[in-house]
Amino acid sequence: MWAFDFDGTLSHLVPDRHAAALDPECEDMLRDLSADTSQVVAVTSSRTLEDLKSRVSVDNVILSGSSGLEWWVPGGHWIGPNGRARERLSKERKRIVPGLMKVEQIPGVEVEDKTWSAAVHFRHVAQEDRLLVSRELENLRTNHGIALHYGPDVAEIQFIPESNKKLAVQTLVKLFGSAYSSRDIVYAGDDQNDALAMRWVLERKGIVYVVGDRISVNGANVVESPTALARAVRKRFARTQAMGGDWSASHE
C-alpha cells in the first residue's frame, strides 16, 4: 500500500501553486505501481479533491482531497463527509473565518479557502511582517482550538481539527487495506501535516520517505526531491517483487 502527498512530494514546489504539476518520473512511477493490481496506490493532499483530480490523472490511483475527508476511487466513486460533518464545518467556519480575514489584511498574505481548510500563504510577506503573521495564526490556534500545520511559506488551518494526513492514511487502510499488514504501508511527504501520518505509519513498522529537508522524522528515509523519491520507490518496489512480495526484506 503506497500513499503519497502531492505538493513538494510528487510535484516540485513552485512560486505559483496553480502551476504545480506531477514530476514526470513520479507520474511514471505511479503508473507502473498502479498497473500491478496487487498494489493499492493513493495520493492524498490538503487540496480540494477537484483540484487534485485536475493534477493527477493516472488510472487505478485513489485520490484523497481535503486531508482525507474527500475520496475519489477509480471507477468514478466518490466518498465524502456526511451531513453532520458538514453542519459542524459550517459552525467552525463562522467562528474562525473572521480571524482569518484579519490575518489577510497583513500586506502580502493570501488566504486560500479550500472549504474544509484554509491555506495562509505568506511567500510575499516582507520579512519584518512574518512575525506578525505567526503571532496572529498562533492567536487563532489558542482562541479557537484549530489545527495548524506549517509548510514552505504556508500555514494550513484545518476547520475540523482531527482532519489531517494521519486521518487520510487511517481511512485508506480502513477502506482498502484489509488484505495488508501494517508493515506493507509506505508513506511519502514533506511537511508537518505529513509528519503526523509518517509517525503513525512508523509506529506500525511501515516505511516512510521525507522529501527534502523541511521536516525531520526519526526513522524516515530521506530523499532530496520528487525525482529522487520516484527512483527510490522504484528500487524498493523492484526489490520487494524480487523477494516474492516479502516487505520485511525491503525494510532499510
PDB file of C-alpha atoms in Angstrom:
ATOM      1  CA  MET A   1       0.000   0.000   0.000  1.00  0.00           C
ATOM      2  CA  TRP A   2       1.518   3.277  -1.169  1.00  0.00           C
ATOM      3  CA  ALA A   3       0.362   6.747  -0.098  1.00  0.00           C
ATOM      4  CA  PHE A   4       1.920   9.946  -1.393  1.00  0.00           C
ATOM      5  CA  ASP A   5       1.460  13.611  -0.597  1.00  0.00           C
ATOM      6  CA  PHE A   6       1.260  15.838  -3.680  1.00  0.00           C
ATOM      7  CA  ASP A   7       2.853  19.287  -3.261  1.00  0.00           C
ATOM      8  CA  GLY A   8       6.583  19.022  -2.622  1.00  0.00           C
ATOM      9  CA  THR A   9       6.445  15.229  -2.760  1.00  0.00           C
ATOM     10  CA  LEU A  10       5.177  14.193  -6.191  1.00  0.00           C
ATOM     11  CA  SER A  11       5.436  17.727  -7.552  1.00  0.00           C
ATOM     12  CA  HIS A  12       8.214  20.258  -7.207  1.00  0.00           C
ATOM     13  CA  LEU A  13       7.348  23.341  -5.169  1.00  0.00           C
ATOM     14  CA  VAL A  14       6.755  26.324  -7.449  1.00  0.00           C
ATOM     15  CA  PRO A  15       6.117  30.039  -6.709  1.00  0.00           C
ATOM     16  CA  ASP A  16       2.628  29.811  -8.236  1.00  0.00           C
ATOM     17  CA  ARG A  17       0.724  26.945  -6.574  1.00  0.00           C
ATOM     18  CA  HIS A  18      -1.712  26.920  -9.508  1.00  0.00           C
ATOM     19  CA  ALA A  19       1.175  25.793 -11.724  1.00  0.00           C
ATOM     20  CA  ALA A  20       2.034  22.718  -9.617  1.00  0.00           C
ATOM     21  CA  ALA A  21       2.280  19.553 -11.710  1.00  0.00           C
ATOM     22  CA  LEU A  22       3.373  15.953 -11.298  1.00  0.00           C
ATOM     23  CA  ASP A  23       7.070  15.379 -11.717  1.00  0.00           C
ATOM     24  CA  PRO A  24       7.385  13.260 -14.904  1.00  0.00           C
ATOM     25  CA  GLU A  25       9.283  10.461 -13.147  1.00  0.00           C
ATOM     26  CA  CYS A  26       6.720  10.445 -10.330  1.00  0.00           C
ATOM     27  CA  GLU A  27       3.920  10.172 -12.864  1.00  0.00           C
ATOM     28  CA  ASP A  28       5.616   7.186 -14.497  1.00  0.00           C
ATOM     29  CA  MET A  29       6.226   5.648 -11.070  1.00  0.00           C
ATOM     30  CA  LEU A  30       2.535   5.992 -10.116  1.00  0.00           C
ATOM     31  CA  ARG A  31       1.503   4.487 -13.424  1.00  0.00           C
ATOM     32  CA  ASP A  32       3.795   1.484 -13.014  1.00  0.00           C
ATOM     33  CA  LEU A  33       2.817   0.847  -9.380  1.00  0.00           C
ATOM     34  CA  SER A  34      -0.907   1.101 -10.081  1.00  0.00           C
ATOM     35  CA  ALA A  35      -0.644  -1.183 -13.106  1.00  0.00           C
ATOM     36  CA  ASP A  36       0.038  -4.004 -10.630  1.00  0.00           C
ATOM     37  CA  THR A  37      -3.404  -4.935  -9.317  1.00  0.00           C
ATOM     38  CA  SER A  38      -1.888  -6.299  -6.094  1.00  0.00           C
ATOM     39  CA  GLN A  39      -0.878  -2.750  -5.100  1.00  0.00           C
ATOM     40  CA  VAL A  40      -3.042  -0.044  -3.512  1.00  0.00           C
ATOM     41  CA  VAL A  41      -1.785   3.366  -4.635  1.00  0.00           C
ATOM     42  CA  ALA A  42      -3.135   6.676  -3.329  1.00  0.00           C
ATOM     43  CA  VAL A  43      -2.333  10.368  -3.488  1.00  0.00           C
ATOM     44  CA  THR A  44      -3.519  12.463  -0.558  1.00  0.00           C
ATOM     45  CA  SER A  45      -3.490  16.241  -0.353  1.00  0.00           C
ATOM     46  CA  SER A  46      -4.873  19.192   1.550  1.00  0.00           C
ATOM     47  CA  ARG A  47      -6.004  20.498  -1.839  1.00  0.00           C
ATOM     48  CA  THR A  48      -9.657  20.032  -2.674  1.00  0.00           C
ATOM     49  CA  LEU A  49     -10.484  16.783  -4.404  1.00  0.00           C
ATOM     50  CA  GLU A  50     -11.419  18.566  -7.638  1.00  0.00           C
ATOM     51  CA  ASP A  51      -8.112  20.437  -7.634  1.00  0.00           C
ATOM     52  CA  LEU A  52      -6.174  17.228  -7.009  1.00  0.00           C
ATOM     53  CA  LYS A  53      -8.057  15.367  -9.746  1.00  0.00           C
ATOM     54  CA  SER A  54      -7.033  18.048 -12.234  1.00  0.00           C
ATOM     55  CA  ARG A  55      -3.358  17.383 -11.437  1.00  0.00           C
ATOM     56  CA  VAL A  56      -3.226  13.603 -11.035  1.00  0.00           C
ATOM     57  CA  SER A  57      -4.723  11.645 -13.885  1.00  0.00           C
ATOM     58  CA  VAL A  58      -3.338   8.138 -13.570  1.00  0.00           C
ATOM     59  CA  ASP A  59      -5.516   5.043 -13.918  1.00  0.00           C
ATOM     60  CA  ASN A  60      -6.141   2.990 -10.762  1.00  0.00           C
ATOM     61  CA  VAL A  61      -4.784   5.641  -8.374  1.00  0.00           C
ATOM     62  CA  ILE A  62      -7.024   6.545  -5.420  1.00  0.00           C
ATOM     63  CA  LEU A  63      -7.239  10.278  -4.714  1.00  0.00           C
ATOM     64  CA  SER A  64      -7.870  11.853  -1.326  1.00  0.00           C
ATOM     65  CA  GLY A  65      -8.552  15.576  -1.021  1.00  0.00           C
ATOM     66  CA  SER A  66      -9.028  17.849   1.999  1.00  0.00           C
ATOM     67  CA  SER A  67      -6.580  15.762   4.064  1.00  0.00           C
ATOM     68  CA  GLY A  68      -8.660  12.605   3.990  1.00  0.00           C
ATOM     69  CA  LEU A  69     -12.204  13.997   4.041  1.00  0.00           C
ATOM     70  CA  GLU A  70     -12.947  13.500   0.334  1.00  0.00           C
ATOM     71  CA  TRP A  71     -12.126  10.433  -1.741  1.00  0.00           C
ATOM     72  CA  TRP A  72     -12.268   9.515  -5.398  1.00  0.00           C
ATOM     73  CA  VAL A  73     -11.962   5.820  -6.179  1.00  0.00           C
ATOM     74  CA  PRO A  74     -11.110   4.513  -9.658  1.00  0.00           C
ATOM     75  CA  GLY A  75     -14.340   3.756 -11.449  1.00  0.00           C
ATOM     76  CA  GLY A  76     -15.804   7.127 -10.568  1.00  0.00           C
ATOM     77  CA  HIS A  77     -16.913   6.501  -6.980  1.00  0.00           C
ATOM     78  CA  TRP A  78     -16.915   9.471  -4.578  1.00  0.00           C
ATOM     79  CA  ILE A  79     -16.782   9.157  -0.787  1.00  0.00           C
ATOM     80  CA  GLY A  80     -17.174  12.233   1.390  1.00  0.00           C
ATOM     81  CA  PRO A  81     -18.313  13.731   4.692  1.00  0.00           C
ATOM     82  CA  ASN A  82     -21.880  13.215   5.889  1.00  0.00           C
ATOM     83  CA  GLY A  83     -24.439  15.876   6.754  1.00  0.00           C
ATOM     84  CA  ARG A  84     -23.400  16.035  10.393  1.00  0.00           C
ATOM     85  CA  ALA A  85     -19.815  16.802   9.427  1.00  0.00           C
ATOM     86  CA  ARG A  86     -20.959  19.500   7.022  1.00  0.00           C
ATOM     87  CA  GLU A  87     -23.098  21.088   9.729  1.00  0.00           C
ATOM     88  CA  ARG A  88     -20.103  21.117  12.048  1.00  0.00           C
ATOM     89  CA  LEU A  89     -17.981  22.650   9.292  1.00  0.00           C
ATOM     90  CA  SER A  90     -20.462  25.488   8.872  1.00  0.00           C
ATOM     91  CA  LYS A  91     -20.292  26.313  12.579  1.00  0.00           C
ATOM     92  CA  GLU A  92     -16.497  26.161  12.681  1.00  0.00           C
ATOM     93  CA  ARG A  93     -16.151  28.420   9.653  1.00  0.00           C
ATOM     94  CA  LYS A  94     -18.397  31.047  11.251  1.00  0.00           C
ATOM     95  CA  ARG A  95     -16.092  31.041  14.284  1.00  0.00           C
ATOM     96  CA  ILE A  96     -12.762  31.035  12.509  1.00  0.00           C
ATOM     97  CA  VAL A  97     -13.131  32.900   9.197  1.00  0.00           C
ATOM     98  CA  PRO A  98     -13.355  36.398  10.787  1.00  0.00           C
ATOM     99  CA  GLY A  99      -9.941  35.821  12.365  1.00  0.00           C
ATOM    100  CA  LEU A 100      -8.566  34.687   9.007  1.00  0.00           C
ATOM    101  CA  MET A 101      -9.822  37.890   7.413  1.00  0.00           C
ATOM    102  CA  LYS A 102      -7.751  39.806   9.962  1.00  0.00           C
ATOM    103  CA  VAL A 103      -4.637  37.836   9.007  1.00  0.00           C
ATOM    104  CA  GLU A 104      -5.344  38.506   5.330  1.00  0.00           C
ATOM    105  CA  GLN A 105      -5.073  42.253   5.966  1.00  0.00           C
ATOM    106  CA  ILE A 106      -1.321  41.883   6.534  1.00  0.00           C
ATOM    107  CA  PRO A 107       0.411  43.023   3.301  1.00  0.00           C
ATOM    108  CA  GLY A 108       1.459  40.069   1.144  1.00  0.00           C
ATOM    109  CA  VAL A 109      -0.759  37.476   2.836  1.00  0.00           C
ATOM    110  CA  GLU A 110      -3.084  35.441   0.632  1.00  0.00           C
ATOM    111  CA  VAL A 111      -5.738  33.191   2.160  1.00  0.00           C
ATOM    112  CA  GLU A 112      -6.799  30.240   0.007  1.00  0.00           C
ATOM    113  CA  ASP A 113     -10.202  28.891   1.011  1.00  0.00           C
ATOM    114  CA  LYS A 114     -10.386  25.122   0.438  1.00  0.00           C
ATOM    115  CA  THR A 115     -13.793  24.715   2.128  1.00  0.00           C
ATOM    116  CA  TRP A 116     -12.642  22.185   4.757  1.00  0.00           C
ATOM    117  CA  SER A 117      -9.407  24.029   5.393  1.00  0.00           C
ATOM    118  CA  ALA A 118      -7.679  27.288   4.549  1.00  0.00           C
ATOM    119  CA  ALA A 119      -4.108  27.882   3.465  1.00  0.00           C
ATOM    120  CA  VAL A 120      -2.455  31.099   4.600  1.00  0.00           C
ATOM    121  CA  HIS A 121       0.273  31.863   2.058  1.00  0.00           C
ATOM    122  CA  PHE A 122       2.981  34.264   3.180  1.00  0.00           C
ATOM    123  CA  ARG A 123       5.622  33.837   0.476  1.00  0.00           C
ATOM    124  CA  HIS A 124       5.223  37.516  -0.488  1.00  0.00           C
ATOM    125  CA  VAL A 125       5.137  38.902   3.065  1.00  0.00           C
ATOM    126  CA  ALA A 126       8.033  41.197   3.995  1.00  0.00           C
ATOM    127  CA  GLN A 127      10.461  39.604   6.426  1.00  0.00           C
ATOM    128  CA  GLU A 128       9.669  42.162   9.127  1.00  0.00           C
ATOM    129  CA  ASP A 129       5.947  41.269   8.951  1.00  0.00           C
ATOM    130  CA  ARG A 130       6.314  37.494   9.169  1.00  0.00           C
ATOM    131  CA  LEU A 131       6.442  37.522  12.952  1.00  0.00           C
ATOM    132  CA  LEU A 132       3.078  39.300  12.924  1.00  0.00           C
ATOM    133  CA  VAL A 133       1.637  36.566  10.679  1.00  0.00           C
ATOM    134  CA  SER A 134       2.893  33.874  13.054  1.00  0.00           C
ATOM    135  CA  ARG A 135       1.509  35.741  16.057  1.00  0.00           C
ATOM    136  CA  GLU A 136      -1.964  36.087  14.506  1.00  0.00           C
ATOM    137  CA  LEU A 137      -2.012  32.419  13.487  1.00  0.00           C
ATOM    138  CA  GLU A 138      -0.996  31.314  16.965  1.00  0.00           C
ATOM    139  CA  ASN A 139      -3.774  33.504  18.378  1.00  0.00           C
ATOM    140  CA  LEU A 140      -6.224  31.615  16.161  1.00  0.00           C
ATOM    141  CA  ARG A 141      -4.826  28.313  17.406  1.00  0.00           C
ATOM    142  CA  THR A 142      -5.105  29.394  21.047  1.00  0.00           C
ATOM    143  CA  ASN A 143      -8.505  31.078  20.847  1.00  0.00           C
ATOM    144  CA  HIS A 144     -10.292  28.651  18.532  1.00  0.00           C
ATOM    145  CA  GLY A 145      -8.502  25.331  19.008  1.00  0.00           C
ATOM    146  CA  ILE A 146      -7.680  24.986  15.321  1.00  0.00           C
ATOM    147  CA  ALA A 147      -5.188  22.500  13.912  1.00  0.00           C
ATOM    148  CA  LEU A 148      -2.317  24.430  12.342  1.00  0.00           C
ATOM    149  CA  HIS A 149       0.334  22.815  10.139  1.00  0.00           C
ATOM    150  CA  TYR A 150       3.246  24.668   8.574  1.00  0.00           C
ATOM    151  CA  GLY A 151       4.796  24.071   5.181  1.00  0.00           C
ATOM    152  CA  PRO A 152       7.145  26.134   2.997  1.00  0.00           C
ATOM    153  CA  ASP A 153       5.789  29.727   3.154  1.00  0.00           C
ATOM    154  CA  VAL A 154       2.321  28.481   4.062  1.00  0.00           C
ATOM    155  CA  ALA A 155       0.266  27.551   7.103  1.00  0.00           C
ATOM    156  CA  GLU A 156      -2.628  25.123   6.758  1.00  0.00           C
ATOM    157  CA  ILE A 157      -5.625  25.635   9.034  1.00  0.00           C
ATOM    158  CA  GLN A 158      -7.986  22.686   9.462  1.00  0.00           C
ATOM    159  CA  PHE A 159     -11.525  23.788  10.309  1.00  0.00           C
ATOM    160  CA  ILE A 160     -12.139  20.246  11.581  1.00  0.00           C
ATOM    161  CA  PRO A 161      -9.031  19.758  13.779  1.00  0.00           C
ATOM    162  CA  GLU A 162      -8.899  15.967  13.510  1.00  0.00           C
ATOM    163  CA  SER A 163      -8.800  16.053   9.703  1.00  0.00           C
ATOM    164  CA  ASN A 164      -5.169  15.593   8.708  1.00  0.00           C
ATOM    165  CA  LYS A 165      -2.901  13.267   6.743  1.00  0.00           C
ATOM    166  CA  LYS A 166      -2.892  10.771   9.612  1.00  0.00           C
ATOM    167  CA  LEU A 167      -6.665  10.507   9.242  1.00  0.00           C
ATOM    168  CA  ALA A 168      -6.190  10.115   5.497  1.00  0.00           C
ATOM    169  CA  VAL A 169      -3.855   7.132   5.894  1.00  0.00           C
ATOM    170  CA  GLN A 170      -6.043   5.556   8.567  1.00  0.00           C
ATOM    171  CA  THR A 171      -9.056   5.893   6.267  1.00  0.00           C
ATOM    172  CA  LEU A 172      -7.100   4.458   3.351  1.00  0.00           C
ATOM    173  CA  VAL A 173      -6.211   1.390   5.416  1.00  0.00           C
ATOM    174  CA  LYS A 174      -9.779   1.038   6.686  1.00  0.00           C
ATOM    175  CA  LEU A 175     -11.341   1.285   3.230  1.00  0.00           C
ATOM    176  CA  PHE A 176      -8.820  -0.520   1.073  1.00  0.00           C
ATOM    177  CA  GLY A 177      -6.196  -2.235   3.220  1.00  0.00           C
ATOM    178  CA  SER A 178      -7.851  -5.251   4.805  1.00  0.00           C
ATOM    179  CA  ALA A 179      -5.529  -7.609   2.954  1.00  0.00           C
ATOM    180  CA  TYR A 180      -2.390  -5.766   4.014  1.00  0.00           C
ATOM    181  CA  SER A 181      -0.346  -5.858   7.194  1.00  0.00           C
ATOM    182  CA  SER A 182       0.863  -2.620   8.783  1.00  0.00           C
ATOM    183  CA  ARG A 183       4.378  -3.337   7.528  1.00  0.00           C
ATOM    184  CA  ASP A 184       3.070  -3.073   3.973  1.00  0.00           C
ATOM    185  CA  ILE A 185       2.365   0.674   4.231  1.00  0.00           C
ATOM    186  CA  VAL A 186       4.660   3.193   2.552  1.00  0.00           C
ATOM    187  CA  TYR A 187       4.042   6.919   3.017  1.00  0.00           C
ATOM    188  CA  ALA A 188       5.902   9.874   1.493  1.00  0.00           C
ATOM    189  CA  GLY A 189       5.526  13.568   2.289  1.00  0.00           C
ATOM    190  CA  ASP A 190       7.317  16.796   3.077  1.00  0.00           C
ATOM    191  CA  ASP A 191       5.565  18.929   5.722  1.00  0.00           C
ATOM    192  CA  GLN A 192       4.179  18.951   9.276  1.00  0.00           C
ATOM    193  CA  ASN A 193       0.820  17.533   8.234  1.00  0.00           C
ATOM    194  CA  ASP A 194       2.593  14.631   6.538  1.00  0.00           C
ATOM    195  CA  ALA A 195       4.700  14.075   9.658  1.00  0.00           C
ATOM    196  CA  LEU A 196       1.537  13.120  11.566  1.00  0.00           C
ATOM    197  CA  ALA A 197       0.884  10.335   9.062  1.00  0.00           C
ATOM    198  CA  MET A 198       4.527   9.285   8.994  1.00  0.00           C
ATOM    199  CA  ARG A 199       4.739   8.755  12.744  1.00  0.00           C
ATOM    200  CA  TRP A 200       1.554   6.685  12.677  1.00  0.00           C
ATOM    201  CA  VAL A 201       2.963   4.526   9.860  1.00  0.00           C
ATOM    202  CA  LEU A 202       6.315   4.116  11.616  1.00  0.00           C
ATOM    203  CA  GLU A 203       4.604   3.058  14.847  1.00  0.00           C
ATOM    204  CA  ARG A 204       3.145   0.192  12.823  1.00  0.00           C
ATOM    205  CA  LYS A 205       6.527  -0.748  11.338  1.00  0.00           C
ATOM    206  CA  GLY A 206       5.721   0.739   7.951  1.00  0.00           C
ATOM    207  CA  ILE A 207       8.086   2.712   5.735  1.00  0.00           C
ATOM    208  CA  VAL A 208       8.203   6.470   5.242  1.00  0.00           C
ATOM    209  CA  TYR A 209      10.058   8.882   2.996  1.00  0.00           C
ATOM    210  CA  VAL A 210      10.702  12.523   3.797  1.00  0.00           C
ATOM    211  CA  VAL A 211      11.194  14.572   0.643  1.00  0.00           C
ATOM    212  CA  GLY A 212      13.574  17.490   1.149  1.00  0.00           C
ATOM    213  CA  ASP A 213      14.721  18.993   4.436  1.00  0.00           C
ATOM    214  CA  ARG A 214      11.613  20.840   5.620  1.00  0.00           C
ATOM    215  CA  ILE A 215      10.797  18.322   8.368  1.00  0.00           C
ATOM    216  CA  SER A 216      12.693  15.740  10.393  1.00  0.00           C
ATOM    217  CA  VAL A 217      11.072  12.432  11.345  1.00  0.00           C
ATOM    218  CA  ASN A 218      13.035   9.794  13.244  1.00  0.00           C
ATOM    219  CA  GLY A 219      13.167   6.538  11.319  1.00  0.00           C
ATOM    220  CA  ALA A 220      12.347   8.060   7.942  1.00  0.00           C
ATOM    221  CA  ASN A 221      14.223   7.585   4.711  1.00  0.00           C
ATOM    222  CA  VAL A 222      15.216  10.983   3.291  1.00  0.00           C
ATOM    223  CA  VAL A 223      15.357  11.854  -0.409  1.00  0.00           C
ATOM    224  CA  GLU A 224      16.175  15.252  -1.837  1.00  0.00           C
ATOM    225  CA  SER A 225      13.438  15.743  -4.425  1.00  0.00           C
ATOM    226  CA  PRO A 226      10.329  14.265  -6.074  1.00  0.00           C
ATOM    227  CA  THR A 227      12.533  12.817  -8.804  1.00  0.00           C
ATOM    228  CA  ALA A 228      14.741  11.128  -6.207  1.00  0.00           C
ATOM    229  CA  LEU A 229      11.614   9.794  -4.489  1.00  0.00           C
ATOM    230  CA  ALA A 230      10.391   8.193  -7.709  1.00  0.00           C
ATOM    231  CA  ARG A 231      13.716   6.420  -8.156  1.00  0.00           C
ATOM    232  CA  ALA A 232      13.834   5.244  -4.533  1.00  0.00           C
ATOM    233  CA  VAL A 233      10.286   3.881  -4.723  1.00  0.00           C
ATOM    234  CA  ARG A 234      11.017   2.052  -7.970  1.00  0.00           C
ATOM    235  CA  LYS A 235      14.088   0.484  -6.380  1.00  0.00           C
ATOM    236  CA  ARG A 236      12.150  -0.607  -3.285  1.00  0.00           C
ATOM    237  CA  PHE A 237       9.276  -1.998  -5.332  1.00  0.00           C
ATOM    238  CA  ALA A 238      11.638  -3.968  -7.570  1.00  0.00           C
ATOM    239  CA  ARG A 239      13.436  -5.393  -4.541  1.00  0.00           C
ATOM    240  CA  THR A 240      10.140  -6.376  -2.929  1.00  0.00           C
ATOM    241  CA  GLN A 241       8.941  -8.078  -6.099  1.00  0.00           C
ATOM    242  CA  ALA A 242      12.227  -9.964  -6.343  1.00  0.00           C
ATOM    243  CA  MET A 243      11.637 -11.219  -2.792  1.00  0.00           C
ATOM    244  CA  GLY A 244       8.232 -12.536  -3.774  1.00  0.00           C
ATOM    245  CA  GLY A 245       6.357  -9.670  -2.144  1.00  0.00           C
ATOM    246  CA  ASP A 246       8.116 -10.031   1.226  1.00  0.00           C
ATOM    247  CA  TRP A 247       8.081  -6.477   2.552  1.00  0.00           C
ATOM    248  CA  SER A 248      10.132  -7.312   5.625  1.00  0.00           C
ATOM    249  CA  ALA A 249      13.056  -7.974   3.317  1.00  0.00           C
ATOM    250  CA  SER A 250      12.754  -4.491   1.825  1.00  0.00           C
ATOM    251  CA  HIS A 251      12.964  -2.547   5.096  1.00  0.00           C
ATOM    252  CA  GLU A 252      16.096  -0.451   5.222  1.00  0.00           C
TER     253      GLU A 252
END
